[in-house]
Amino acid sequence: MEEELVQYIAENLVHSPDEVNVVRRETSRSIVLELSVASDDMGRVIGRNGRVANSIRALLRAMPSSENERGRDRRRRVILEIE
């Protein structure tokens, strides 16, 4: 669910949406989303002073956790890495 949101946002920001790739890695305490885009589009995803990247991270924090939907109490932290 989180990776679909990041994929959707990134594809609509960049000039080369076919080069957007989101990989999900899970650990016991966190979910790491690795976003990679074309080098020409990196600035569009990060934004001036990191504002776009921070906005995407804020949306990820506001999303309900998929673990909560499955009945677990614990929320894992979602980390966005932009490569």
PDB file of N, CA and C in Angstrom:
ATOM      1  N   MET A   1       0.811  -1.184   0.000  1.00  0.00           N
ATOM      2  CA  MET A   1       0.000   0.000   0.000  1.00  0.00           C
ATOM      3  C   MET A   1       0.865   1.263   0.000  1.00  0.00           C
ATOM      4  N   GLU A   2       1.872   1.294   0.870  1.00  0.00           N
ATOM      5  CA  GLU A   2       2.746   2.460   0.934  1.00  0.00           C
ATOM      6  C   GLU A   2       3.531   2.633  -0.356  1.00  0.00           C
ATOM      7  N   GLU A   3       4.013   1.515  -0.923  1.00  0.00           N
ATOM      8  CA  GLU A   3       4.813   1.626  -2.140  1.00  0.00           C
ATOM      9  C   GLU A   3       3.982   2.089  -3.330  1.00  0.00           C
ATOM     10  N   GLU A   4       2.686   1.758  -3.363  1.00  0.00           N
ATOM     11  CA  GLU A   4       1.826   2.236  -4.447  1.00  0.00           C
ATOM     12  C   GLU A   4       1.642   3.747  -4.373  1.00  0.00           C
ATOM     13  N   LEU A   5       1.520   4.273  -3.150  1.00  0.00           N
ATOM     14  CA  LEU A   5       1.387   5.718  -2.980  1.00  0.00           C
ATOM     15  C   LEU A   5       2.640   6.441  -3.461  1.00  0.00           C
ATOM     16  N   VAL A   6       3.813   5.962  -3.042  1.00  0.00           N
ATOM     17  CA  VAL A   6       5.069   6.592  -3.448  1.00  0.00           C
ATOM     18  C   VAL A   6       5.241   6.493  -4.963  1.00  0.00           C
ATOM     19  N   GLN A   7       4.919   5.344  -5.542  1.00  0.00           N
ATOM     20  CA  GLN A   7       5.017   5.137  -6.991  1.00  0.00           C
ATOM     21  C   GLN A   7       4.121   6.138  -7.724  1.00  0.00           C
ATOM     22  N   TYR A   8       2.891   6.276  -7.280  1.00  0.00           N
ATOM     23  CA  TYR A   8       1.929   7.180  -7.917  1.00  0.00           C
ATOM     24  C   TYR A   8       2.409   8.633  -7.855  1.00  0.00           C
ATOM     25  N   ILE A   9       2.840   9.061  -6.680  1.00  0.00           N
ATOM     26  CA  ILE A   9       3.297  10.448  -6.527  1.00  0.00           C
ATOM     27  C   ILE A   9       4.519  10.707  -7.404  1.00  0.00           C
ATOM     28  N   ALA A  10       5.496   9.812  -7.361  1.00  0.00           N
ATOM     29  CA  ALA A  10       6.732  10.007  -8.121  1.00  0.00           C
ATOM     30  C   ALA A  10       6.467  10.009  -9.626  1.00  0.00           C
ATOM     31  N   GLU A  11       5.627   9.102 -10.102  1.00  0.00           N
ATOM     32  CA  GLU A  11       5.338   9.047 -11.541  1.00  0.00           C
ATOM     33  C   GLU A  11       4.694  10.326 -12.031  1.00  0.00           C
ATOM     34  N   ASN A  12       3.924  10.989 -11.174  1.00  0.00           N
ATOM     35  CA  ASN A  12       3.262  12.225 -11.577  1.00  0.00           C
ATOM     36  C   ASN A  12       4.137  13.459 -11.410  1.00  0.00           C
ATOM     37  N   LEU A  13       5.301  13.313 -10.788  1.00  0.00           N
ATOM     38  CA  LEU A  13       6.222  14.439 -10.626  1.00  0.00           C
ATOM     39  C   LEU A  13       7.295  14.484 -11.709  1.00  0.00           C
ATOM     40  N   VAL A  14       7.703  13.340 -12.220  1.00  0.00           N
ATOM     41  CA  VAL A  14       8.893  13.260 -13.067  1.00  0.00           C
ATOM     42  C   VAL A  14       8.554  13.336 -14.555  1.00  0.00           C
ATOM     43  N   HIS A  15       9.600  13.553 -15.357  1.00  0.00           N
ATOM     44  CA  HIS A  15       9.453  13.559 -16.811  1.00  0.00           C
ATOM     45  C   HIS A  15       9.542  12.159 -17.402  1.00  0.00           C
ATOM     46  N   SER A  16      10.193  11.238 -16.686  1.00  0.00           N
ATOM     47  CA  SER A  16      10.354   9.853 -17.163  1.00  0.00           C
ATOM     48  C   SER A  16       9.685   8.892 -16.177  1.00  0.00           C
ATOM     49  N   PRO A  17       8.349   8.788 -16.220  1.00  0.00           N
ATOM     50  CA  PRO A  17       7.655   7.937 -15.243  1.00  0.00           C
ATOM     51  C   PRO A  17       7.964   6.446 -15.388  1.00  0.00           C
ATOM     52  N   ASP A  18       8.422   6.033 -16.574  1.00  0.00           N
ATOM     53  CA  ASP A  18       8.749   4.618 -16.763  1.00  0.00           C
ATOM     54  C   ASP A  18      10.022   4.214 -16.025  1.00  0.00           C
ATOM     55  N   GLU A  19      10.818   5.183 -15.559  1.00  0.00           N
ATOM     56  CA  GLU A  19      12.044   4.883 -14.830  1.00  0.00           C
ATOM     57  C   GLU A  19      11.874   4.952 -13.314  1.00  0.00           C
ATOM     58  N   VAL A  20      10.650   5.162 -12.858  1.00  0.00           N
ATOM     59  CA  VAL A  20      10.373   5.197 -11.419  1.00  0.00           C
ATOM     60  C   VAL A  20      10.279   3.761 -10.915  1.00  0.00           C
ATOM     61  N   ASN A  21      10.996   3.485  -9.838  1.00  0.00           N
ATOM     62  CA  ASN A  21      10.975   2.145  -9.253  1.00  0.00           C
ATOM     63  C   ASN A  21      10.961   2.263  -7.734  1.00  0.00           C
ATOM     64  N   VAL A  22      10.047   1.522  -7.098  1.00  0.00           N
ATOM     65  CA  VAL A  22       9.960   1.516  -5.640  1.00  0.00           C
ATOM     66  C   VAL A  22      10.151   0.081  -5.171  1.00  0.00           C
ATOM     67  N   VAL A  23      11.125  -0.107  -4.289  1.00  0.00           N
ATOM     68  CA  VAL A  23      11.407  -1.428  -3.723  1.00  0.00           C
ATOM     69  C   VAL A  23      11.126  -1.372  -2.230  1.00  0.00           C
ATOM     70  N   ARG A  24      10.401  -2.368  -1.750  1.00  0.00           N
ATOM     71  CA  ARG A  24      10.038  -2.435  -0.330  1.00  0.00           C
ATOM     72  C   ARG A  24      10.899  -3.472   0.378  1.00  0.00           C
ATOM     73  N   ARG A  25      11.527  -3.059   1.487  1.00  0.00           N
ATOM     74  CA  ARG A  25      12.270  -3.982   2.356  1.00  0.00           C
ATOM     75  C   ARG A  25      11.666  -3.866   3.739  1.00  0.00           C
ATOM     76  N   GLU A  26      11.486  -4.999   4.392  1.00  0.00           N
ATOM     77  CA  GLU A  26      10.896  -4.984   5.719  1.00  0.00           C
ATOM     78  C   GLU A  26      11.880  -5.509   6.752  1.00  0.00           C
ATOM     79  N   THR A  27      11.906  -4.843   7.892  1.00  0.00           N
ATOM     80  CA  THR A  27      12.654  -5.319   9.045  1.00  0.00           C
ATOM     81  C   THR A  27      11.645  -5.513  10.170  1.00  0.00           C
ATOM     82  N   SER A  28      12.109  -5.941  11.311  1.00  0.00           N
ATOM     83  CA  SER A  28      11.181  -6.176  12.418  1.00  0.00           C
ATOM     84  C   SER A  28      10.547  -4.880  12.924  1.00  0.00           C
ATOM     85  N   ARG A  29      11.252  -3.766  12.801  1.00  0.00           N
ATOM     86  CA  ARG A  29      10.736  -2.500  13.321  1.00  0.00           C
ATOM     87  C   ARG A  29      10.354  -1.477  12.268  1.00  0.00           C
ATOM     88  N   SER A  30      10.709  -1.704  11.008  1.00  0.00           N
ATOM     89  CA  SER A  30      10.446  -0.672  10.013  1.00  0.00           C
ATOM     90  C   SER A  30      10.197  -1.260   8.631  1.00  0.00           C
ATOM     91  N   ILE A  31       9.648  -0.413   7.794  1.00  0.00           N
ATOM     92  CA  ILE A  31       9.467  -0.695   6.376  1.00  0.00           C
ATOM     93  C   ILE A  31      10.302   0.342   5.643  1.00  0.00           C
ATOM     94  N   VAL A  32      11.221  -0.103   4.809  1.00  0.00           N
ATOM     95  CA  VAL A  32      12.082   0.807   4.054  1.00  0.00           C
ATOM     96  C   VAL A  32      11.623   0.800   2.607  1.00  0.00           C
ATOM     97  N   LEU A  33      11.291   1.969   2.086  1.00  0.00           N
ATOM     98  CA  LEU A  33      10.908   2.122   0.689  1.00  0.00           C
ATOM     99  C   LEU A  33      12.054   2.820  -0.030  1.00  0.00           C
ATOM    100  N   GLU A  34      12.623   2.141  -1.017  1.00  0.00           N
ATOM    101  CA  GLU A  34      13.718   2.705  -1.804  1.00  0.00           C
ATOM    102  C   GLU A  34      13.144   3.198  -3.124  1.00  0.00           C
ATOM    103  N   LEU A  35      13.147   4.500  -3.317  1.00  0.00           N
ATOM    104  CA  LEU A  35      12.637   5.122  -4.531  1.00  0.00           C
ATOM    105  C   LEU A  35      13.803   5.474  -5.433  1.00  0.00           C
ATOM    106  N   SER A  36      13.768   4.981  -6.657  1.00  0.00           N
ATOM    107  CA  SER A  36      14.800   5.364  -7.618  1.00  0.00           C
ATOM    108  C   SER A  36      14.119   5.965  -8.844  1.00  0.00           C
ATOM    109  N   VAL A  37      14.707   7.038  -9.340  1.00  0.00           N
ATOM    110  CA  VAL A  37      14.206   7.741 -10.521  1.00  0.00           C
ATOM    111  C   VAL A  37      15.389   8.051 -11.425  1.00  0.00           C
ATOM    112  N   ALA A  38      15.101   8.522 -12.627  1.00  0.00           N
ATOM    113  CA  ALA A  38      16.159   8.926 -13.549  1.00  0.00           C
ATOM    114  C   ALA A  38      16.943  10.074 -12.922  1.00  0.00           C
ATOM    115  N   SER A  39      18.216  10.147 -13.231  1.00  0.00           N
ATOM    116  CA  SER A  39      19.065  11.184 -12.628  1.00  0.00           C
ATOM    117  C   SER A  39      18.570  12.597 -12.949  1.00  0.00           C
ATOM    118  N   ASP A  40      17.982  12.792 -14.113  1.00  0.00           N
ATOM    119  CA  ASP A  40      17.455  14.112 -14.477  1.00  0.00           C
ATOM    120  C   ASP A  40      16.237  14.501 -13.635  1.00  0.00           C
ATOM    121  N   ASP A  41      15.548  13.509 -13.088  1.00  0.00           N
ATOM    122  CA  ASP A  41      14.332  13.765 -12.319  1.00  0.00           C
ATOM    123  C   ASP A  41      14.567  13.809 -10.810  1.00  0.00           C
ATOM    124  N   MET A  42      15.772  13.591 -10.380  1.00  0.00           N
ATOM    125  CA  MET A  42      16.057  13.535  -8.946  1.00  0.00           C
ATOM    126  C   MET A  42      15.643  14.822  -8.231  1.00  0.00           C
ATOM    127  N   GLY A  43      15.945  15.963  -8.814  1.00  0.00           N
ATOM    128  CA  GLY A  43      15.592  17.243  -8.200  1.00  0.00           C
ATOM    129  C   GLY A  43      14.101  17.455  -8.100  1.00  0.00           C
ATOM    130  N   ARG A  44      13.341  16.933  -9.034  1.00  0.00           N
ATOM    131  CA  ARG A  44      11.892  17.068  -9.005  1.00  0.00           C
ATOM    132  C   ARG A  44      11.288  16.272  -7.850  1.00  0.00           C
ATOM    133  N   VAL A  45      11.874  15.133  -7.527  1.00  0.00           N
ATOM    134  CA  VAL A  45      11.355  14.290  -6.452  1.00  0.00           C
ATOM    135  C   VAL A  45      11.799  14.808  -5.091  1.00  0.00           C
ATOM    136  N   ILE A  46      13.007  15.349  -5.020  1.00  0.00           N
ATOM    137  CA  ILE A  46      13.502  15.871  -3.742  1.00  0.00           C
ATOM    138  C   ILE A  46      12.918  17.256  -3.464  1.00  0.00           C
ATOM    139  N   GLY A  47      12.881  18.099  -4.473  1.00  0.00           N
ATOM    140  CA  GLY A  47      12.331  19.441  -4.301  1.00  0.00           C
ATOM    141  C   GLY A  47      13.328  20.401  -3.691  1.00  0.00           C
ATOM    142  N   ARG A  48      12.973  21.654  -3.715  1.00  0.00           N
ATOM    143  CA  ARG A  48      13.842  22.687  -3.150  1.00  0.00           C
ATOM    144  C   ARG A  48      13.907  22.519  -1.642  1.00  0.00           C
ATOM    145  N   ASN A  49      15.123  22.407  -1.136  1.00  0.00           N
ATOM    146  CA  ASN A  49      15.373  22.184   0.293  1.00  0.00           C
ATOM    147  C   ASN A  49      14.704  20.918   0.823  1.00  0.00           C
ATOM    148  N   GLY A  50      14.424  19.960  -0.057  1.00  0.00           N
ATOM    149  CA  GLY A  50      13.849  18.688   0.370  1.00  0.00           C
ATOM    150  C   GLY A  50      12.367  18.738   0.685  1.00  0.00           C
ATOM    151  N   ARG A  51      11.694  19.767   0.246  1.00  0.00           N
ATOM    152  CA  ARG A  51      10.287  19.945   0.605  1.00  0.00           C
ATOM    153  C   ARG A  51       9.383  18.860   0.026  1.00  0.00           C
ATOM    154  N   VAL A  52       9.596  18.467  -1.210  1.00  0.00           N
ATOM    155  CA  VAL A  52       8.751  17.429  -1.816  1.00  0.00           C
ATOM    156  C   VAL A  52       8.987  16.093  -1.120  1.00  0.00           C
ATOM    157  N   ALA A  53      10.246  15.740  -0.910  1.00  0.00           N
ATOM    158  CA  ALA A  53      10.566  14.478  -0.224  1.00  0.00           C
ATOM    159  C   ALA A  53       9.983  14.466   1.182  1.00  0.00           C
ATOM    160  N   ASN A  54      10.091  15.567   1.901  1.00  0.00           N
ATOM    161  CA  ASN A  54       9.535  15.637   3.250  1.00  0.00           C
ATOM    162  C   ASN A  54       8.014  15.559   3.242  1.00  0.00           C
ATOM    163  N   SER A  55       7.383  16.093   2.208  1.00  0.00           N
ATOM    164  CA  SER A  55       5.931  15.997   2.099  1.00  0.00           C
ATOM    165  C   SER A  55       5.488  14.555   1.857  1.00  0.00           C
ATOM    166  N   ILE A  56       6.237  13.842   1.027  1.00  0.00           N
ATOM    167  CA  ILE A  56       5.922  12.425   0.794  1.00  0.00           C
ATOM    168  C   ILE A  56       6.087  11.647   2.095  1.00  0.00           C
ATOM    169  N   ARG A  57       7.136  11.933   2.836  1.00  0.00           N
ATOM    170  CA  ARG A  57       7.355  11.255   4.130  1.00  0.00           C
ATOM    171  C   ARG A  57       6.223  11.564   5.107  1.00  0.00           C
ATOM    172  N   ALA A  58       5.729  12.800   5.100  1.00  0.00           N
ATOM    173  CA  ALA A  58       4.616  13.172   5.984  1.00  0.00           C
ATOM    174  C   ALA A  58       3.354  12.396   5.616  1.00  0.00           C
ATOM    175  N   LEU A  59       3.109  12.218   4.333  1.00  0.00           N
ATOM    176  CA  LEU A  59       1.955  11.421   3.899  1.00  0.00           C
ATOM    177  C   LEU A  59       2.092   9.968   4.349  1.00  0.00           C
ATOM    178  N   LEU A  60       3.295   9.437   4.274  1.00  0.00           N
ATOM    179  CA  LEU A  60       3.520   8.058   4.716  1.00  0.00           C
ATOM    180  C   LEU A  60       3.281   7.913   6.216  1.00  0.00           C
ATOM    181  N   ARG A  61       3.665   8.922   6.996  1.00  0.00           N
ATOM    182  CA  ARG A  61       3.418   8.873   8.443  1.00  0.00           C
ATOM    183  C   ARG A  61       1.925   8.950   8.755  1.00  0.00           C
ATOM    184  N   ALA A  62       1.173   9.667   7.924  1.00  0.00           N
ATOM    185  CA  ALA A  62      -0.253   9.860   8.171  1.00  0.00           C
ATOM    186  C   ALA A  62      -1.102   8.665   7.733  1.00  0.00           C
ATOM    187  N   MET A  63      -0.530   7.808   6.893  1.00  0.00           N
ATOM    188  CA  MET A  63      -1.279   6.648   6.406  1.00  0.00           C
ATOM    189  C   MET A  63      -1.506   5.639   7.520  1.00  0.00           C
ATOM    190  N   PRO A  64      -2.658   4.970   7.489  1.00  0.00           N
ATOM    191  CA  PRO A  64      -2.831   3.865   8.444  1.00  0.00           C
ATOM    192  C   PRO A  64      -1.870   2.742   8.091  1.00  0.00           C
ATOM    193  N   SER A  65      -1.341   2.114   9.074  1.00  0.00           N
ATOM    194  CA  SER A  65      -0.380   1.031   8.865  1.00  0.00           C
ATOM    195  C   SER A  65      -1.098  -0.223   8.402  1.00  0.00           C
ATOM    196  N   SER A  66      -0.487  -0.948   7.465  1.00  0.00           N
ATOM    197  CA  SER A  66      -1.069  -2.206   7.007  1.00  0.00           C
ATOM    198  C   SER A  66      -1.078  -3.227   8.133  1.00  0.00           C
ATOM    199  N   GLU A  67      -0.171  -3.108   9.107  1.00  0.00           N
ATOM    200  CA  GLU A  67      -0.161  -4.013  10.256  1.00  0.00           C
ATOM    201  C   GLU A  67      -1.394  -3.776  11.122  1.00  0.00           C
ATOM    202  N   ASN A  68      -1.813  -2.506  11.257  1.00  0.00           N
ATOM    203  CA  ASN A  68      -3.009  -2.214  12.039  1.00  0.00           C
ATOM    204  C   ASN A  68      -4.241  -2.813  11.387  1.00  0.00           C
ATOM    205  N   GLU A  69      -4.274  -2.855  10.066  1.00  0.00           N
ATOM    206  CA  GLU A  69      -5.397  -3.448   9.361  1.00  0.00           C
ATOM    207  C   GLU A  69      -5.484  -4.943   9.624  1.00  0.00           C
ATOM    208  N   ARG A  70      -4.364  -5.571   9.915  1.00  0.00           N
ATOM    209  CA  ARG A  70      -4.347  -7.004  10.178  1.00  0.00           C
ATOM    210  C   ARG A  70      -4.585  -7.318  11.656  1.00  0.00           C
ATOM    211  N   GLY A  71      -4.822  -6.306  12.448  1.00  0.00           N
ATOM    212  CA  GLY A  71      -5.139  -6.540  13.840  1.00  0.00           C
ATOM    213  C   GLY A  71      -3.975  -6.428  14.799  1.00  0.00           C
ATOM    214  N   ARG A  72      -2.814  -6.109  14.343  1.00  0.00           N
ATOM    215  CA  ARG A  72      -1.671  -5.930  15.252  1.00  0.00           C
ATOM    216  C   ARG A  72      -1.705  -4.531  15.827  1.00  0.00           C
ATOM    217  N   ASP A  73      -1.263  -4.365  17.071  1.00  0.00           N
ATOM    218  CA  ASP A  73      -1.272  -3.040  17.692  1.00  0.00           C
ATOM    219  C   ASP A  73      -0.110  -2.182  17.287  1.00  0.00           C
ATOM    220  N   ARG A  74       0.985  -2.807  16.956  1.00  0.00           N
ATOM    221  CA  ARG A  74       2.245  -2.111  16.764  1.00  0.00           C
ATOM    222  C   ARG A  74       2.339  -1.504  15.371  1.00  0.00           C
ATOM    223  N   ARG A  75       2.755  -0.276  15.283  1.00  0.00           N
ATOM    224  CA  ARG A  75       2.942   0.376  13.989  1.00  0.00           C
ATOM    225  C   ARG A  75       4.421   0.408  13.679  1.00  0.00           C
ATOM    226  N   ARG A  76       4.764  -0.066  12.490  1.00  0.00           N
ATOM    227  CA  ARG A  76       6.165  -0.017  12.080  1.00  0.00           C
ATOM    228  C   ARG A  76       6.441   1.302  11.377  1.00  0.00           C
ATOM    229  N   ARG A  77       7.619   1.810  11.575  1.00  0.00           N
ATOM    230  CA  ARG A  77       8.057   3.067  10.986  1.00  0.00           C
ATOM    231  C   ARG A  77       8.310   2.863   9.502  1.00  0.00           C
ATOM    232  N   VAL A  78       7.873   3.813   8.672  1.00  0.00           N
ATOM    233  CA  VAL A  78       8.096   3.770   7.235  1.00  0.00           C
ATOM    234  C   VAL A  78       9.185   4.762   6.905  1.00  0.00           C
ATOM    235  N   ILE A  79      10.255   4.281   6.278  1.00  0.00           N
ATOM    236  CA  ILE A  79      11.416   5.094   5.926  1.00  0.00           C
ATOM    237  C   ILE A  79      11.481   5.200   4.402  1.00  0.00           C
ATOM    238  N   LEU A  80      11.574   6.411   3.889  1.00  0.00           N
ATOM    239  CA  LEU A  80      11.697   6.622   2.449  1.00  0.00           C
ATOM    240  C   LEU A  80      13.135   7.002   2.127  1.00  0.00           C
ATOM    241  N   GLU A  81      13.766   6.201   1.287  1.00  0.00           N
ATOM    242  CA  GLU A  81      15.116   6.499   0.800  1.00  0.00           C
ATOM    243  C   GLU A  81      15.027   6.798  -0.686  1.00  0.00           C
ATOM    244  N   ILE A  82      15.617   7.904  -1.105  1.00  0.00           N
ATOM    245  CA  ILE A  82      15.582   8.312  -2.500  1.00  0.00           C
ATOM    246  C   ILE A  82      16.961   8.131  -3.094  1.00  0.00           C
ATOM    247  N   GLU A  83      17.028   7.330  -4.146  1.00  0.00           N
ATOM    248  CA  GLU A  83      18.324   7.018  -4.773  1.00  0.00           C
ATOM    249  C   GLU A  83      18.368   7.564  -6.175  1.00  0.00           C
TER     250      GLU A  83
END
